[in-house]
Coordinates of C-alpha atoms in Angstrom, one line a residue:
X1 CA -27.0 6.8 9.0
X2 CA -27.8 9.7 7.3
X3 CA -30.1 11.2 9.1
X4 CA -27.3 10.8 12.0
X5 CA -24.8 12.7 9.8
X6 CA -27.1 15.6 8.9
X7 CA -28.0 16.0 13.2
X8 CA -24.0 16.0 14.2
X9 CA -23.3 18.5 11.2
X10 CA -27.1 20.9 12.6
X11 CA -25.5 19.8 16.3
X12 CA -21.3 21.1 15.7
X13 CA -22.9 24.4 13.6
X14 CA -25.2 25.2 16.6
X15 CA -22.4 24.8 19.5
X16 CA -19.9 26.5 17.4
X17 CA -22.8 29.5 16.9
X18 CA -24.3 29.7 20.1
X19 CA -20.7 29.6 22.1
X20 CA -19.2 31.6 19.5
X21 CA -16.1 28.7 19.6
X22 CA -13.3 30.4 17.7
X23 CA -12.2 29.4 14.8
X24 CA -8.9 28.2 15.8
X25 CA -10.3 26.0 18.0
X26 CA -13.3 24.6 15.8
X27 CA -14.6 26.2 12.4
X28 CA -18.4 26.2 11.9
X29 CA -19.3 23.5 9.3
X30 CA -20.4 26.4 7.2
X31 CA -17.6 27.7 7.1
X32 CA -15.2 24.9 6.2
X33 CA -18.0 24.1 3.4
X34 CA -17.5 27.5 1.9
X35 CA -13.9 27.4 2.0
X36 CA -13.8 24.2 0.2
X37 CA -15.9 25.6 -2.5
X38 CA -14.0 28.6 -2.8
X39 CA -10.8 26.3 -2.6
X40 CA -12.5 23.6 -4.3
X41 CA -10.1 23.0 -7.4
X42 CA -6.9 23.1 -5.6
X43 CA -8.1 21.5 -2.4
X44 CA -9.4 18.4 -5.7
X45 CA -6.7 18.3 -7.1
X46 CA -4.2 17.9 -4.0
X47 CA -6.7 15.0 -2.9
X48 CA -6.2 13.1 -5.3
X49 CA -2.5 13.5 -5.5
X50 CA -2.5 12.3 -1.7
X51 CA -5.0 9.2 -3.0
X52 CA -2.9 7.9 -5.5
X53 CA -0.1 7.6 -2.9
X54 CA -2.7 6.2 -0.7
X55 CA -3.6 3.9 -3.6
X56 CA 0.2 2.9 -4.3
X57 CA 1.1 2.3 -0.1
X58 CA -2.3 -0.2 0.0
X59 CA -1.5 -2.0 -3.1
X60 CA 2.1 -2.7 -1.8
X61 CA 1.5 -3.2 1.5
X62 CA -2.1 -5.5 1.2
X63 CA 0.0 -7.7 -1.4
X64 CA 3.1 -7.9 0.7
X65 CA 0.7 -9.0 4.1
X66 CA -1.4 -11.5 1.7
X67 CA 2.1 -13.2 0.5
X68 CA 3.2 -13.1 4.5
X69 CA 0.3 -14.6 5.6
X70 CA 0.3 -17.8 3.1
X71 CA 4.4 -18.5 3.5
X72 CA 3.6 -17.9 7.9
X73 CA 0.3 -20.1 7.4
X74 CA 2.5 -22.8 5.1
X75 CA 5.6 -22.4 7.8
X76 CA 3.7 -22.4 11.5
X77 CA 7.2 -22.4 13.0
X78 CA 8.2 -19.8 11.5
X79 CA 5.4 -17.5 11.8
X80 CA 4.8 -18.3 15.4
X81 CA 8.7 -16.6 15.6
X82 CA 8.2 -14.1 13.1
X83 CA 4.8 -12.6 14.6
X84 CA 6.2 -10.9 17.4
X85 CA 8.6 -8.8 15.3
X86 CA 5.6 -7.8 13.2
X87 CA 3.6 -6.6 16.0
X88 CA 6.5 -5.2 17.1
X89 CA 7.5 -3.3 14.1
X90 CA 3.5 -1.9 13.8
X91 CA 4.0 -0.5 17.1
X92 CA 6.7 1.7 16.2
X93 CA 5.1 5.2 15.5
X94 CA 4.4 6.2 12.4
X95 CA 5.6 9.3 12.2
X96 CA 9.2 7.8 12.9
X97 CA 9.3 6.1 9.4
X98 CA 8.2 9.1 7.6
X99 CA 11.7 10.9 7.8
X100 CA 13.7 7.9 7.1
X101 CA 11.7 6.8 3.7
X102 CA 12.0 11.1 3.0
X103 CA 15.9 10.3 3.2
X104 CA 16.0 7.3 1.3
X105 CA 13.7 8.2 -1.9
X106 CA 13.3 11.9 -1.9
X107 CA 11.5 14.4 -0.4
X108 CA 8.9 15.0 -2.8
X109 CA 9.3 11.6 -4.2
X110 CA 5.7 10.2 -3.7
X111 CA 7.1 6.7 -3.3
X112 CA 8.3 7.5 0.1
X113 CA 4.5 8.4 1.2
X114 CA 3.4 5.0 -0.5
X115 CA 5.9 3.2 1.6
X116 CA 4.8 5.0 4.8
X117 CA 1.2 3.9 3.5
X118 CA 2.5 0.4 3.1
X119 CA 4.0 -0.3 6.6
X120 CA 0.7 0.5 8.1
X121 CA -1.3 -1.7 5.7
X122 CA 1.1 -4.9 5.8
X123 CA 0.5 -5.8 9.5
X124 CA -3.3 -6.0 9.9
X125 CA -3.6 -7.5 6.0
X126 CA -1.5 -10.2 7.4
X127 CA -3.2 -10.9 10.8
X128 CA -6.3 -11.2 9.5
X129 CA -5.3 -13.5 6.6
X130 CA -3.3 -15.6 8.2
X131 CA -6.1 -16.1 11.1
X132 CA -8.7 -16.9 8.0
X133 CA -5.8 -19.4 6.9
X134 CA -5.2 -21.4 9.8
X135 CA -8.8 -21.5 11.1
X136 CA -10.1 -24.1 8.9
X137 CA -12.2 -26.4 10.5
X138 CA -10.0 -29.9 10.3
X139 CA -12.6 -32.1 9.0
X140 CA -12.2 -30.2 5.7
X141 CA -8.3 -30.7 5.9
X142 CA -9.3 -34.1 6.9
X143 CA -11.5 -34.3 3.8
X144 CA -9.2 -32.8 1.3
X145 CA -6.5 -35.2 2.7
X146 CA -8.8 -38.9 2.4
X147 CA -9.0 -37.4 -1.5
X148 CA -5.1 -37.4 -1.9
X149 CA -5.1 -33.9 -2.4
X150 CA -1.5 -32.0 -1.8
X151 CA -0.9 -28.6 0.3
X152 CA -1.7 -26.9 -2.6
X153 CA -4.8 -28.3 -3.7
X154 CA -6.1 -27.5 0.1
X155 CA -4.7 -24.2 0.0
X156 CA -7.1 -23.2 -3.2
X157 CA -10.1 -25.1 -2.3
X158 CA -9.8 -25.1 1.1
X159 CA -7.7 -22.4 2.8
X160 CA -8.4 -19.6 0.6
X161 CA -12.2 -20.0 0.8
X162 CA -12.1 -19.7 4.2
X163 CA -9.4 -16.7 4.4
X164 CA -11.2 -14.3 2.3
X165 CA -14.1 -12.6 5.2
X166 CA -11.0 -12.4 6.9
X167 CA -8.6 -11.3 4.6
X168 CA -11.1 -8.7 3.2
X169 CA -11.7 -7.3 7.1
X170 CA -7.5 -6.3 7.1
X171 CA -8.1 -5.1 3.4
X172 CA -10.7 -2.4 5.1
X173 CA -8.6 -1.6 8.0
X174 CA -5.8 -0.9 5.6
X175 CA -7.7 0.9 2.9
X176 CA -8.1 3.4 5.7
X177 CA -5.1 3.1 7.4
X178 CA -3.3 4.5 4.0
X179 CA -4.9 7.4 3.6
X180 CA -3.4 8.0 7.5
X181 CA -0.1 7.4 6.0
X182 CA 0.0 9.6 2.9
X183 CA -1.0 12.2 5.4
X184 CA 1.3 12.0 8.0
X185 CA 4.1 11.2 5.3
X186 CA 3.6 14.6 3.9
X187 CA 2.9 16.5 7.3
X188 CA 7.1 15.9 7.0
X189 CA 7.8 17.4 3.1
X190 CA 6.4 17.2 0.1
X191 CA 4.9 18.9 -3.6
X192 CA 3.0 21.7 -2.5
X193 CA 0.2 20.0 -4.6
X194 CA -0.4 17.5 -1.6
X195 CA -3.3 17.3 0.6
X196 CA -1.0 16.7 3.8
X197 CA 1.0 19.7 3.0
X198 CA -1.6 21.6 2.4
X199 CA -3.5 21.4 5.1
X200 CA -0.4 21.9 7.4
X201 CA 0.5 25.0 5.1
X202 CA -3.2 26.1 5.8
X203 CA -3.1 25.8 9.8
X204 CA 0.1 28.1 10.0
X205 CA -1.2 30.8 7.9
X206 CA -4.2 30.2 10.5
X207 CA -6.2 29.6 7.3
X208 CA -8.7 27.2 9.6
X209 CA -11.5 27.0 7.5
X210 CA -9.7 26.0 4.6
X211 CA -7.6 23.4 6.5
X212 CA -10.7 21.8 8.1
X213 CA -12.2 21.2 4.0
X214 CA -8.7 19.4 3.1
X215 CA -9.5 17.1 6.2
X216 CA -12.7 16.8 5.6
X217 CA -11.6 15.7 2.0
X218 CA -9.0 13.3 3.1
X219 CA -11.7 11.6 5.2
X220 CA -14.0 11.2 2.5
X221 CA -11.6 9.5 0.5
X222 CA -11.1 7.2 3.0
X223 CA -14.7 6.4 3.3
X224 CA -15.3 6.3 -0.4
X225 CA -12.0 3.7 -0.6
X226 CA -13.3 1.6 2.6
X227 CA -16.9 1.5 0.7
X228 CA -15.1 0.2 -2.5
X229 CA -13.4 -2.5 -0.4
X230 CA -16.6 -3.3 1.3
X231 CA -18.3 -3.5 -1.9
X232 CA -15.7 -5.9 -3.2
X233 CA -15.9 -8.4 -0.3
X234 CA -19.9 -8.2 -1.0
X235 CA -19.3 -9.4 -4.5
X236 CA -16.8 -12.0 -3.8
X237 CA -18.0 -13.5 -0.8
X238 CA -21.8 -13.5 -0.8
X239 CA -21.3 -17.4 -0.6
X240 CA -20.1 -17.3 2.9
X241 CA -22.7 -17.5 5.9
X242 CA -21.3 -14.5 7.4
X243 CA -22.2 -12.4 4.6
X244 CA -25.9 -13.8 3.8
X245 CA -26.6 -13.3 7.8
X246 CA -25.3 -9.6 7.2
X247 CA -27.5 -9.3 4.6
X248 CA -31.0 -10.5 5.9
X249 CA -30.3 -8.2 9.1

């Protein structure tokens, strides 16, 4: 994988050389990398402003999609009625929500990036918990059931064993999916110390360079964060066949 990385990076510096591609259109890579060391405590310290928003949207919209998914997986009827409005509501673009939450908290309030952040992280949290929920194979229900054990008994033992590879594969689809929506939130206002706003600040004083190192920085925090997430489910589900087949690959 790395050695893949390195070739792209040689590959995009030798185009952008040998075409001369302006720098409007695409920076050379060393370029952006001096920028961000020239840049490198602001461009820091605005990433991790924009992470801890990132971190605040997942946390409130992975716990809102876990609690979903366990009252929709307890309630079929209801979540078979309710799951179209979800879909529905994630289809809505983002960048419609960002001015609304900027209204209703604050411009530069960075609880209405965290709530951008959130709406993108509740819907696929909740898919893939409720599917890891509900597809239990029914002789364990049967089994838990010839024990006398109650909903809630098979819910711990049962239904939450087999939710977690699932619940953990939304958890890394929205630990990504919030870094999108801190940026977008503050592509539309924001503290001057944020990564969105700076790199939009950046590409209208046709600063490229610099713009391309705050990108480049928000993606690496969401690699780092889906890495962390991926770590986790490593820890907490070695049991599970899926993740011992991974393994020996």
């Amino acid at each position: 994988m790395l050695g893949v990385f390195v070739l792209g990076i040689a590959l995009w510096q030798g185009v952008t050389t040998a075409f001369h591609v302006q720098t409007f259109l695409l920076p050379k890579p060393s370029d952006i990398a001096k920028s961000f060391w020239d840049n490198k405590g602001a461009l820091w310290h605005a990433g991790l402003y924009t992470l801890k928003e990132a971190l605040g949207g997942f946390a409130i919209g992975a716990s809102l999609g876990v609690l979903a998914a366990l009252l929709l997986a307890r309630f079929r009827t209801v979540g078979t009625a309710l799951m179209p409005l979800a879909i529905a509501a994630n289809a809505v673009p983002i960048i419609a929500f960002a001015p609304i939450t900027n209204n209703w908290f604050g411009l530069i309030n960075p609880v209405s990036k965290m709530v951008i952040a959130a709406v993108l992280c509740i819907v696929p949290t909740m898919i893939n918990t409720l599917r890891g929920l509900t597809s239990v194979h029914p002789s364990s229900i049967e089994l838990m059931r010839s024990y006398g054990g109650a909903e809630l008994e098979t819910l711990r033992r049962v239904r939450r064993q087999s939710s977690m590879p699932f619940m953990f594969t939304g958890l890394k689809i929205a630990a990504v999916l919030s870094m999108i929506g801190a940026i977008v939130g503050e592509y539309f206002g924001g503290p001057t110390n944020a990564l969105g706003v700076s790199i939009l600040n950046d590409s209208q004083l046709f600063d490229f360079p610099r713009a391309w190192a705050g990108i480049m920085l928000a993606s690496a925090f969401g690699i780092a964060f889906y890495a962390l997430i991926a770590a986790v489910e490593h820890v907490t589900t070695g049991w599970h066949p899926s993740s011992r087949a991974y393994s020996t690959e």
